[in-house]
CSV table of C-alpha atoms and ligand atoms in Angstrom, one decimal:
chain,number,residue,atom,x,y,z
A,1,UNK,CA,27.4,22.1,8.0
A,2,UNK,CA,23.7,23.9,8.4
A,3,UNK,CA,21.8,22.3,11.5
A,4,UNK,CA,18.3,23.2,10.4
A,5,UNK,CA,15.4,22.8,12.2
A,6,UNK,CA,11.4,21.5,12.2
A,7,UNK,CA,8.5,20.6,14.5
A,8,UNK,CA,8.9,17.3,12.7
A,9,UNK,CA,11.1,15.7,10.1
A,10,UNK,CA,9.5,13.1,8.2
A,11,UNK,CA,11.9,10.8,6.2
A,12,UNK,CA,10.7,9.4,2.5
A,13,UNK,CA,8.0,11.2,0.1
A,14,UNK,CA,5.9,7.8,-1.0
A,15,UNK,CA,2.9,8.2,0.2
A,16,UNK,CA,3.1,8.2,3.5
A,17,UNK,CA,5.3,10.2,4.3
A,18,UNK,CA,3.7,12.9,1.7
A,19,UNK,CA,0.0,12.6,3.8
A,20,UNK,CA,2.0,12.7,7.4
A,21,UNK,CA,3.6,16.3,5.9
A,22,UNK,CA,0.1,17.0,4.7
A,23,UNK,CA,-2.1,16.7,7.6
A,24,UNK,CA,0.7,17.5,9.6
A,25,UNK,CA,1.2,20.9,8.1
A,26,UNK,CA,-2.3,21.4,8.3
A,27,UNK,CA,-2.1,21.3,12.0
A,28,UNK,CA,0.7,24.5,11.7
A,29,UNK,CA,3.6,22.6,12.7
A,30,UNK,CA,6.6,23.0,10.4
A,31,UNK,CA,7.5,20.5,8.6
A,32,UNK,CA,11.6,18.9,6.8
A,33,UNK,CA,10.8,16.1,3.9
A,34,UNK,CA,13.7,14.7,3.4
A,35,UNK,CA,13.6,12.5,0.1
A,36,UNK,CA,16.9,10.6,-1.8
A,37,UNK,CA,15.4,11.3,-5.5
A,38,UNK,CA,14.4,14.4,-7.1
A,39,UNK,CA,10.6,13.7,-8.8
A,40,UNK,CA,9.2,13.2,-10.7
A,41,UNK,CA,10.7,10.1,-9.7
A,42,UNK,CA,9.4,6.5,-10.6
A,43,UNK,CA,8.0,3.5,-7.7
A,44,UNK,CA,7.0,0.3,-9.5
A,45,UNK,CA,3.8,-0.9,-8.6
A,46,UNK,CA,0.6,-1.9,-9.9
A,47,UNK,CA,-0.9,2.1,-9.9
A,48,UNK,CA,-3.9,1.1,-9.0
A,49,UNK,CA,-6.4,2.6,-6.1
A,50,UNK,CA,-9.3,1.2,-4.5
A,51,UNK,CA,-11.7,3.8,-2.1
A,52,UNK,CA,-10.3,3.2,0.0
A,53,UNK,CA,-7.0,5.0,-0.7
A,54,UNK,CA,-9.2,7.4,-2.7
A,55,UNK,CA,-10.7,8.2,0.4
A,56,UNK,CA,-7.3,9.1,2.2
A,57,UNK,CA,-6.9,11.9,-1.1
A,58,UNK,CA,-9.7,13.1,-0.2
A,59,UNK,CA,-8.7,14.4,3.3
A,60,UNK,CA,-5.5,15.6,1.1
A,61,UNK,CA,-7.7,18.6,-0.4
A,62,UNK,CA,-6.5,16.2,-4.1
A,63,UNK,CA,-9.0,17.0,-6.8
A,64,UNK,CA,-10.0,13.7,-8.2
A,65,UNK,CA,-11.5,13.9,-11.3
A,66,UNK,CA,-11.0,12.8,-15.3
A,67,UNK,CA,-9.3,16.6,-15.8
A,68,UNK,CA,-6.7,16.0,-12.8
A,69,UNK,CA,-5.6,13.1,-15.4
A,70,UNK,CA,-7.6,10.5,-12.9
A,71,UNK,CA,-8.7,7.0,-14.1
A,72,UNK,CA,-11.8,6.3,-12.0
A,73,UNK,CA,-13.0,2.6,-12.5
A,74,UNK,CA,-16.4,1.2,-10.7
A,75,UNK,CA,-15.1,-2.3,-9.7
A,76,UNK,CA,-13.4,-5.5,-9.7
A,77,UNK,CA,-13.0,-7.4,-12.3
A,78,UNK,CA,-12.8,-11.2,-11.4
A,79,UNK,CA,-11.3,-13.9,-14.0
A,80,UNK,CA,-10.8,-17.7,-13.0
A,81,UNK,CA,-11.7,-21.5,-12.7
A,82,UNK,CA,-13.4,-20.3,-15.5
A,83,UNK,CA,-15.9,-17.3,-14.6
A,84,UNK,CA,-15.9,-13.5,-15.2
A,85,UNK,CA,-17.2,-11.8,-12.3
A,86,UNK,CA,-17.5,-8.0,-12.3
A,87,UNK,CA,-18.0,-6.3,-8.7
A,88,UNK,CA,-19.0,-3.2,-8.0
A,89,UNK,CA,-17.1,-1.2,-5.0
A,90,UNK,CA,-19.6,-1.3,-2.6
A,91,UNK,CA,-21.5,1.6,-1.6
A,92,UNK,CA,-20.8,2.7,1.9
A,93,UNK,CA,-21.4,5.9,3.8
A,94,UNK,CA,-17.8,5.3,4.9
A,95,UNK,CA,-15.8,5.3,1.2
A,96,UNK,CA,-15.9,6.8,-2.4
A,97,UNK,CA,-17.5,4.1,-4.9
A,98,UNK,CA,-14.6,3.9,-7.0
A,99,UNK,CA,-11.7,3.7,-7.3
A,100,UNK,CA,-8.7,4.7,-9.4
A,101,UNK,CA,-5.4,4.3,-11.6
A,102,UNK,CA,-2.1,6.8,-11.8
A,103,UNK,CA,1.3,6.6,-12.7
A,104,UNK,CA,3.0,6.2,-9.7
A,105,UNK,CA,5.8,8.3,-11.2
A,106,UNK,CA,3.0,11.8,-11.4
A,107,UNK,CA,0.5,10.4,-8.1
A,108,UNK,CA,3.8,10.7,-6.0
A,109,UNK,CA,4.7,13.9,-7.6
A,110,UNK,CA,0.5,15.4,-7.0
A,111,UNK,CA,0.9,14.2,-3.2
A,112,UNK,CA,4.4,16.1,-2.0
A,113,UNK,CA,3.3,18.9,-4.1
A,114,UNK,CA,-0.3,19.2,-1.7
A,115,UNK,CA,2.4,18.9,0.9
A,116,UNK,CA,4.2,22.2,0.5
A,117,UNK,CA,1.1,23.6,-0.7
A,118,UNK,CA,0.3,23.8,3.2
A,119,UNK,CA,3.5,24.8,4.1
A,120,UNK,CA,5.4,21.3,4.5
A,121,UNK,CA,9.4,21.6,2.8
A,122,UNK,CA,10.5,19.3,0.9
A,123,UNK,CA,14.6,18.4,0.2
A,124,UNK,CA,15.0,16.4,-2.3
A,125,UNK,CA,18.4,14.5,-3.1
A,126,UNK,CA,18.8,14.4,0.4
A,127,UNK,CA,19.8,10.1,1.6
A,128,UNK,CA,19.0,10.0,5.2
A,129,UNK,CA,21.6,8.1,6.7
A,130,UNK,CA,21.7,7.5,10.6
A,131,UNK,CA,19.4,8.5,13.1
A,132,UNK,CA,20.4,11.7,15.8
A,133,UNK,CA,19.9,10.4,19.6
A,134,UNK,CA,20.3,12.6,22.8
A,135,UNK,CA,21.9,11.1,25.9
A,136,UNK,CA,18.4,8.9,26.7
A,137,UNK,CA,18.9,7.2,23.0
A,138,UNK,CA,15.6,9.1,22.0
A,139,UNK,CA,15.2,10.3,18.5
A,140,UNK,CA,16.2,13.9,18.1
A,141,UNK,CA,16.6,14.1,14.7
A,142,UNK,CA,18.8,12.3,11.4
A,143,UNK,CA,22.0,12.9,9.0
A,144,UNK,CA,22.2,12.5,5.5
A,145,UNK,CA,24.6,11.1,3.3
A,146,UNK,CA,26.1,14.7,2.3
A,147,UNK,CA,27.1,15.0,5.7
A,148,UNK,CA,23.7,17.2,7.1
A,149,UNK,CA,21.7,17.0,10.5
A,150,UNK,CA,18.7,18.0,10.4
A,151,UNK,CA,17.3,18.1,14.7
A,152,UNK,CA,13.7,17.9,15.8
A,153,UNK,CA,11.8,16.9,18.6
A,154,UNK,CA,9.7,14.4,16.0
A,155,UNK,CA,10.7,12.4,13.4
A,156,UNK,CA,8.5,10.0,11.0
A,157,UNK,CA,10.0,7.2,9.5
A,158,UNK,CA,8.5,6.8,6.2
A,159,UNK,CA,11.4,5.3,4.4
A,160,UNK,CA,9.5,2.6,2.8
A,161,UNK,CA,10.2,-1.0,2.4
A,162,UNK,CA,13.9,-0.8,3.5
A,163,UNK,CA,12.2,0.9,6.6
A,164,UNK,CA,16.7,1.0,7.0
A,165,UNK,CA,15.6,4.3,10.1
A,166,UNK,CA,13.9,1.7,12.4
A,167,UNK,CA,15.6,-1.3,11.4
A,168,UNK,CA,19.1,0.9,12.2
A,169,UNK,CA,17.8,1.5,16.2
A,170,UNK,CA,15.7,-1.5,16.6
A,171,UNK,CA,12.8,-1.9,15.2
A,172,UNK,CA,12.8,-6.1,13.8
A,173,UNK,CA,11.3,-7.4,11.0
A,174,UNK,CA,9.3,-10.1,11.9
A,175,UNK,CA,9.6,-13.8,9.8
A,176,UNK,CA,6.6,-14.8,10.9
A,177,UNK,CA,4.4,-11.6,9.0
A,178,UNK,CA,3.8,-13.0,5.3
A,179,UNK,CA,6.0,-11.1,2.7
A,180,UNK,CA,5.1,-11.2,-0.8
A,181,UNK,CA,6.8,-10.4,-4.6
A,182,UNK,CA,5.1,-8.3,-7.2
A,183,UNK,CA,6.2,-7.6,-10.9
A,184,UNK,CA,4.9,-5.2,-13.1
A,185,UNK,CA,5.4,-4.0,-16.6
A,186,UNK,CA,4.2,-0.8,-18.7
A,187,UNK,CA,2.6,-2.8,-22.6
A,188,UNK,CA,0.7,-0.4,-25.4
A,189,UNK,CA,-2.9,-1.3,-25.4
A,190,UNK,CA,-6.5,-0.9,-25.9
A,191,UNK,CA,-7.2,-1.6,-23.1
A,192,UNK,CA,-5.7,1.7,-21.9
A,193,UNK,CA,-9.3,3.4,-20.5
A,194,UNK,CA,-10.4,-0.2,-18.6
A,195,UNK,CA,-13.2,1.1,-15.9
A,196,UNK,CA,-12.5,-1.5,-13.8
A,197,UNK,CA,-9.2,-3.3,-12.0
A,198,UNK,CA,-8.8,-6.7,-13.3
A,199,UNK,CA,-7.9,-9.7,-11.1
A,200,UNK,CA,-6.7,-12.8,-12.2
A,201,UNK,CA,-6.4,-15.6,-9.7
A,202,UNK,CA,-5.4,-18.4,-11.6
A,203,UNK,CA,-1.1,-17.8,-11.8
A,204,UNK,CA,0.3,-21.5,-12.7
A,205,UNK,CA,4.0,-22.7,-11.7
A,206,UNK,CA,5.4,-24.5,-14.4
A,207,UNK,CA,4.9,-27.5,-12.8
A,208,UNK,CA,0.9,-26.5,-13.1
A,209,UNK,CA,0.4,-26.1,-9.9
A,210,UNK,CA,-1.4,-23.0,-8.6
A,211,UNK,CA,0.6,-19.9,-6.5
A,212,UNK,CA,-1.1,-18.4,-3.9
A,213,UNK,CA,-1.0,-14.7,-5.4
A,214,UNK,CA,-3.0,-13.1,-9.0
A,215,UNK,CA,-2.2,-11.1,-11.6
A,216,UNK,CA,-3.8,-7.7,-12.0
A,217,UNK,CA,-4.1,-5.5,-15.1
A,218,UNK,CA,-5.1,-1.9,-15.0
A,219,UNK,CA,-6.2,0.7,-17.4
A,220,UNK,CA,-3.8,3.4,-17.0
A,221,UNK,CA,-5.7,5.6,-19.0
A,222,UNK,CA,-2.3,7.2,-21.5
A,223,UNK,CA,-1.9,4.4,-23.8
A,224,UNK,CA,-0.6,1.7,-21.7
A,225,UNK,CA,-2.1,-1.5,-19.3
A,226,UNK,CA,0.1,-1.3,-16.5
A,227,UNK,CA,0.2,-5.2,-16.0
A,228,UNK,CA,2.0,-7.1,-13.3
A,229,UNK,CA,1.6,-9.9,-11.0
A,230,UNK,CA,2.2,-10.3,-7.1
A,231,UNK,CA,3.2,-14.1,-4.7
A,232,UNK,CA,2.9,-14.8,-1.2
A,233,UNK,CA,5.9,-16.1,0.1
A,234,UNK,CA,4.2,-19.4,1.4
A,235,UNK,CA,4.6,-22.0,-0.8
A,236,UNK,CA,8.2,-23.3,-1.4
A,237,UNK,CA,7.9,-22.4,-5.4
A,238,UNK,CA,8.1,-18.7,-3.7
A,239,UNK,CA,11.9,-18.9,-3.4
A,240,UNK,CA,12.8,-20.2,-6.8
A,241,UNK,CA,10.4,-18.4,-9.1
A,242,UNK,CA,11.3,-16.7,-12.8
A,243,UNK,CA,8.8,-13.5,-13.1
A,244,UNK,CA,9.7,-12.8,-16.2
A,245,UNK,CA,8.7,-16.7,-16.7
A,246,UNK,CA,5.7,-16.8,-15.3
A,247,UNK,CA,4.4,-13.1,-16.8
A,248,UNK,CA,5.1,-14.1,-20.2
A,249,UNK,CA,3.0,-17.9,-19.3
A,250,UNK,CA,0.1,-16.4,-17.6
A,251,UNK,CA,-0.1,-13.0,-20.5
A,252,UNK,CA,0.8,-16.2,-23.6
A,253,UNK,CA,-3.0,-17.5,-23.0
A,254,UNK,CA,-4.1,-13.5,-23.6
A,255,UNK,CA,-6.3,-12.5,-26.8
A,256,UNK,CA,-3.5,-11.5,-28.7
A,257,UNK,CA,-5.5,-8.1,-29.8
A,258,UNK,CA,-5.5,-6.9,-26.1
A,259,UNK,CA,-1.6,-6.0,-27.2
A,260,UNK,CA,0.6,-7.9,-23.9
A,261,UNK,CA,3.6,-8.9,-25.9
A,262,UNK,CA,6.6,-8.2,-26.3
A,263,UNK,CA,7.0,-5.6,-29.2
A,264,UNK,CA,4.3,-3.4,-26.9
A,265,UNK,CA,6.2,-3.1,-23.8
A,266,UNK,CA,6.9,0.6,-22.8
A,267,UNK,CA,9.4,-0.4,-20.9
A,268,UNK,CA,11.4,-3.7,-18.9
A,269,UNK,CA,9.7,-6.1,-15.9
A,270,UNK,CA,11.1,-4.3,-12.6
A,271,UNK,CA,9.4,-6.3,-9.2
A,272,UNK,CA,10.0,-4.7,-5.4
A,273,UNK,CA,8.4,-5.9,-2.1
A,274,UNK,CA,5.4,-6.2,-0.5
A,275,UNK,CA,6.3,-5.9,3.8
A,276,UNK,CA,2.6,-7.0,4.8
A,277,UNK,CA,0.8,-7.2,7.7
A,278,UNK,CA,3.2,-5.4,10.3
A,279,UNK,CA,5.7,-7.7,10.0
A,280,UNK,CA,8.1,-4.4,11.7
A,281,UNK,CA,7.6,-3.9,14.9
A,282,UNK,CA,7.0,-1.4,17.1
A,283,UNK,CA,5.5,1.3,15.4
A,284,UNK,CA,7.0,3.9,17.3
A,285,UNK,CA,10.5,4.3,19.4
A,286,UNK,CA,11.0,7.2,21.3
A,287,UNK,CA,10.9,10.0,19.2
A,288,UNK,CA,10.2,8.2,15.6
A,289,UNK,CA,6.7,6.8,14.4
A,290,UNK,CA,6.9,4.6,11.6
A,291,UNK,CA,4.2,4.7,8.7
A,292,UNK,CA,3.6,2.8,5.4
A,293,UNK,CA,5.8,0.2,4.0
A,294,UNK,CA,8.5,1.6,6.5
A,295,UNK,CA,5.2,-0.2,9.8
A,296,UNK,CA,5.4,-3.4,7.5
A,297,UNK,CA,1.6,-1.9,6.7
A,298,UNK,CA,0.7,-3.8,3.4
A,299,UNK,CA,-2.8,-5.3,3.7
A,300,UNK,CA,-1.9,-9.1,4.1
A,301,UNK,CA,-5.5,-9.9,2.1
A,302,UNK,CA,-4.9,-8.2,-1.8
A,303,UNK,CA,-1.6,-7.1,-1.4
A,304,UNK,CA,-2.5,-2.7,-1.4
A,305,UNK,CA,-0.3,-0.8,0.9
A,306,UNK,CA,-1.2,2.8,-0.3
A,307,UNK,CA,-4.0,3.7,1.1
A,308,UNK,CA,-2.9,2.5,4.3
A,309,UNK,CA,0.8,4.5,4.0
A,310,UNK,CA,-1.6,7.5,3.5
A,311,UNK,CA,-3.9,6.3,6.5
A,312,UNK,CA,-0.7,5.7,9.2
A,313,UNK,CA,0.7,9.0,8.3
A,314,UNK,CA,-2.7,10.9,8.5
A,315,UNK,CA,-2.8,8.8,12.2
A,316,UNK,CA,0.7,9.2,13.2
A,317,UNK,CA,-0.1,13.4,11.9
A,318,UNK,CA,-2.3,13.1,14.1
A,319,UNK,CA,-0.8,11.3,17.4
A,320,UNK,CA,2.5,14.0,16.9
A,321,UNK,CA,0.3,16.8,16.6
A,322,UNK,CA,-1.4,16.0,19.9
A,323,UNK,CA,1.5,15.4,21.3
A,324,UNK,CA,3.6,18.3,20.6
A,325,UNK,CA,0.4,20.6,21.6
A,326,UNK,CA,1.6,19.6,25.2
A,327,UNK,CA,5.1,20.6,27.2
A,328,UNK,CA,7.9,17.7,26.6
A,329,UNK,CA,7.8,15.3,29.0
A,330,UNK,CA,5.7,12.1,30.6
A,331,UNK,CA,2.4,13.9,29.6
A,332,UNK,CA,3.7,14.4,25.7
A,333,UNK,CA,5.0,10.6,26.0
A,334,UNK,CA,1.6,9.3,26.7
A,335,UNK,CA,0.1,10.6,23.9
A,336,UNK,CA,3.2,9.6,21.6
A,337,UNK,CA,2.6,6.1,23.5
A,338,UNK,CA,-0.3,5.2,21.8
A,339,UNK,CA,0.4,5.7,17.8
A,340,UNK,CA,0.9,2.2,18.6
A,341,UNK,CA,-2.0,0.4,20.2
A,342,UNK,CA,-3.9,3.1,17.8
A,343,UNK,CA,-2.4,1.2,14.9
A,344,UNK,CA,-2.9,-2.0,16.4
A,345,UNK,CA,-7.1,-0.6,16.6
A,346,UNK,CA,-7.4,-0.3,13.3
A,347,UNK,CA,-5.3,-2.8,11.5
A,348,UNK,CA,-4.3,-5.3,13.8
A,349,UNK,CA,-6.9,-7.7,13.9
A,350,UNK,CA,-8.2,-7.6,10.5
A,351,UNK,CA,-4.0,-8.5,9.8
A,352,UNK,CA,-4.8,-11.3,11.7
A,353,UNK,CA,-7.7,-13.1,9.7
A,354,UNK,CA,-5.5,-12.1,6.7
A,355,UNK,CA,-2.4,-13.6,7.6
A,356,UNK,CA,-5.0,-17.1,8.6
A,357,UNK,CA,-5.9,-16.2,4.4
A,358,UNK,CA,-2.7,-16.0,3.1
A,359,UNK,CA,-1.4,-19.0,4.8
A,360,UNK,CA,-4.5,-21.0,3.7
A,361,UNK,CA,-3.8,-20.1,0.3
A,362,UNK,CA,-0.8,-21.2,0.0
A,363,UNK,CA,-2.2,-24.7,0.4
A,364,UNK,CA,-2.7,-25.2,-3.6
A,365,UNK,CA,-6.2,-27.1,-2.6
A,366,UNK,CA,-7.9,-24.7,-0.8
A,367,UNK,CA,-6.6,-22.4,-3.5
A,368,UNK,CA,-8.3,-24.8,-6.1
A,369,UNK,CA,-11.3,-24.9,-4.0
A,370,UNK,CA,-11.9,-21.3,-3.9
A,371,UNK,CA,-11.8,-20.4,-7.0
A,372,UNK,CA,-13.7,-23.5,-8.7
A,373,UNK,CA,-16.8,-23.4,-6.2
A,374,UNK,CA,-16.4,-19.6,-4.5
A,375,UNK,CA,-15.8,-17.9,-7.5
A,376,UNK,CA,-19.3,-19.0,-9.7
A,377,UNK,CA,-21.3,-17.3,-5.8
A,378,UNK,CA,-22.0,-13.6,-7.0
A,379,UNK,CA,-23.4,-13.2,-3.1
A,380,UNK,CA,-20.1,-14.9,-1.6
A,381,UNK,CA,-17.9,-13.2,-4.2
A,382,UNK,CA,-19.6,-9.4,-3.0
A,383,UNK,CA,-18.5,-11.1,0.7
A,384,UNK,CA,-15.1,-11.5,-0.3
A,385,UNK,CA,-14.5,-7.9,-2.4
A,386,UNK,CA,-15.6,-6.3,0.8
A,387,UNK,CA,-13.3,-8.5,3.0
A,388,UNK,CA,-10.4,-8.5,0.8
A,389,UNK,CA,-10.4,-4.7,0.0
A,390,UNK,CA,-11.2,-3.6,3.5
A,391,UNK,CA,-14.3,-2.0,2.3
A,392,UNK,CA,-17.1,-1.8,5.3
A,393,UNK,CA,-19.0,0.5,7.4
A,394,UNK,CA,-17.8,0.0,11.2
A,395,UNK,CA,-21.4,1.1,12.2
A,396,UNK,CA,-25.4,1.1,10.5
A,397,UNK,CA,-23.2,-1.9,7.5
A,398,UNK,CA,-25.2,-4.6,6.2
A,399,UNK,CA,-24.6,-7.9,7.5
A,400,UNK,CA,-21.2,-9.0,5.6
A,401,UNK,CA,-20.0,-5.1,7.4
A,402,UNK,CA,-20.9,-6.8,10.4
A,403,UNK,CA,-19.8,-10.3,9.9
A,404,UNK,CA,-16.5,-8.8,8.8
A,405,UNK,CA,-15.8,-6.3,11.3
A,406,UNK,CA,-17.1,-8.7,14.2
A,407,UNK,CA,-13.8,-11.2,13.5
A,408,UNK,CA,-11.8,-8.6,12.4
A,409,UNK,CA,-12.9,-7.6,16.4
A,410,UNK,CA,-12.5,-11.2,17.5
A,411,UNK,CA,-9.2,-11.5,16.2
A,412,UNK,CA,-5.8,-10.7,18.1
A,413,UNK,CA,-3.8,-7.5,17.1
A,414,UNK,CA,-0.4,-10.0,17.8
B,501,FAD,C1,5.5,-3.9,-8.4
B,501,FAD,C2,4.1,-3.4,-7.1
B,501,FAD,C3,3.3,-3.4,-6.9
B,501,FAD,C4,2.1,-2.8,-6.3
B,501,FAD,N1,1.2,-2.4,-6.3
B,501,FAD,C5,0.3,-1.5,-5.8
B,501,FAD,C6,-0.7,-1.3,-6.2
B,501,FAD,O1,-1.8,-1.5,-7.2
B,501,FAD,N2,-1.6,-0.5,-5.2
B,501,FAD,C7,-1.3,-0.5,-3.9
B,501,FAD,O2,-2.2,0.4,-3.1
B,501,FAD,N3,0.3,-0.5,-3.4
B,501,FAD,C8,0.5,-1.0,-4.5
B,501,FAD,N4,2.1,-1.5,-4.1
B,501,FAD,C9,2.2,-1.7,-3.3
B,501,FAD,C10,2.7,-0.2,-3.0
B,501,FAD,O3,3.8,0.1,-4.1
B,501,FAD,C11,3.5,0.5,-1.4
B,501,FAD,O4,2.6,-0.9,-0.2
B,501,FAD,C12,3.8,2.5,-1.6
B,501,FAD,O5,4.7,2.6,-2.0
B,501,FAD,C13,4.1,2.1,0.6
B,501,FAD,O6,4.0,3.7,0.4
B,501,FAD,P1,5.8,4.4,1.5
B,501,FAD,O7,5.1,5.6,1.3
B,501,FAD,O8,5.4,3.6,2.9
B,501,FAD,O9,6.6,4.0,1.0
B,501,FAD,P2,7.7,4.3,-0.8
B,501,FAD,O10,5.9,4.9,-2.0
B,501,FAD,O11,9.0,3.4,-1.2
B,501,FAD,O12,8.2,5.6,-0.8
B,501,FAD,C14,9.3,5.3,-0.2
B,501,FAD,C15,10.0,7.2,-0.2
B,501,FAD,O13,11.1,7.2,1.0
B,501,FAD,C16,12.0,6.9,0.4
B,501,FAD,N5,13.5,7.3,0.7
B,501,FAD,C17,13.8,5.2,1.1
B,501,FAD,N6,15.1,5.3,1.9
B,501,FAD,C18,15.7,6.5,2.0
B,501,FAD,C19,16.1,7.9,2.7
B,501,FAD,N7,17.5,6.6,3.4
B,501,FAD,N8,16.8,9.0,2.8
B,501,FAD,C20,14.9,9.1,2.5
B,501,FAD,N9,14.4,8.8,1.7
B,501,FAD,C21,14.1,7.6,1.7
B,501,FAD,C22,12.3,6.1,-1.4
B,501,FAD,O14,13.1,6.7,-2.3
B,501,FAD,C23,10.8,6.8,-1.4
B,501,FAD,O15,10.0,8.1,-2.5
B,501,FAD,C24,2.7,-2.1,-4.6
B,501,FAD,C25,4.3,-2.8,-4.9
B,501,FAD,C26,4.7,-3.3,-5.7
B,501,FAD,C27,6.6,-4.0,-5.3
């Protein structure tokens, strides 16, 4: 069939691909987004957006007011160790003071429509099956299941947690990086308009031991709550977890009037993997830039992936636009090689700290100690919120910001 050309191909139209496509098209480049499904389509998720993600939406010129269908939250409510704590999102110059919730069914569609508005072309029902490479092994296009070939000097791999395009070209999945598994289910609930994201720190396995992870309840604003839980692969329990039983047993302790019971479930429980702390590398192969889950970019501290997919999409677009403004050859390649470096500089040290955190909370004694002695201390918890949600000002911030940024800089970006 016909060959189709663009300046940049974007494989996958999740938040990472849509953000990359938006910023590439805004820089005047022709962009073809190749997406295996068709919108609106579901993506299993908690649907929770911290102020980091809101910032990326603002950068795409997407209105985030309530009239446009968003439900806002002021902060995080935490339950654990017998304590119920409400922590407002920090006041910062770098990030807005609110988060949002929006079901992915709708959210991803809003993002991709925005990329189309600024000139990107979306090809739905287009499953990418492999890369086209030149004689030097450089990626110069992709093939699709229906037999088409798309060609471009650059391709962005935003194909999510499976990350097949990168893997087919030698990107490796690092076993020394944390992985999580998360499940979620929607329930009709009077708590649908909650103005806080809520997290429950005490998840217990059937033998009563504390699990490294947390449960969440996010009001979706449409009469339902998104209720779910995520667990890290740092304990043996991870292999043998019955997620449905764990969800049911956790919810059975909730007040009945919240409505998190079988009869109020609007569909089945669904789940997926969380690739954390850059578990896929390298982030650049000649002609191919990896973003979002395809790059293993989920924050190991809190399991948040949307903001990091959008930020890495934006970063990849900036680098690609600068590279394509140069003639083909070593000068262009030098710009492209800066992408993995910038990813490492931006997130590497913080993710290293995240790995230490993840391995620490894999020990039930540490979890027990943290919930018992940490939660009742509001100042410590405000610090913890900034650390876990990666919300600090790089310059001119407070003492907490300076400590977090200092440690992130000191930690090696391995
Ligand atoms: C249960 C659960 C709860 C979560 N909760 C949250 C949360 O509350 N907040 C948060 O920030 N993060 C959450 N995450 C993580 C978040 O969902 C991901 O990090 C985020 O979706 C990553 O975005 P992405 O664009 O990289 O990939 P995706 O959103 O996975 O998008 C990838 C896209 O690529 C397409 N694709 C895949 N293969 C191909 C192919 N071969 N050809 C063409 N197209 C292809 C897919 O159809 C998809 O549209 C959660 C994850 C899970 C599993």
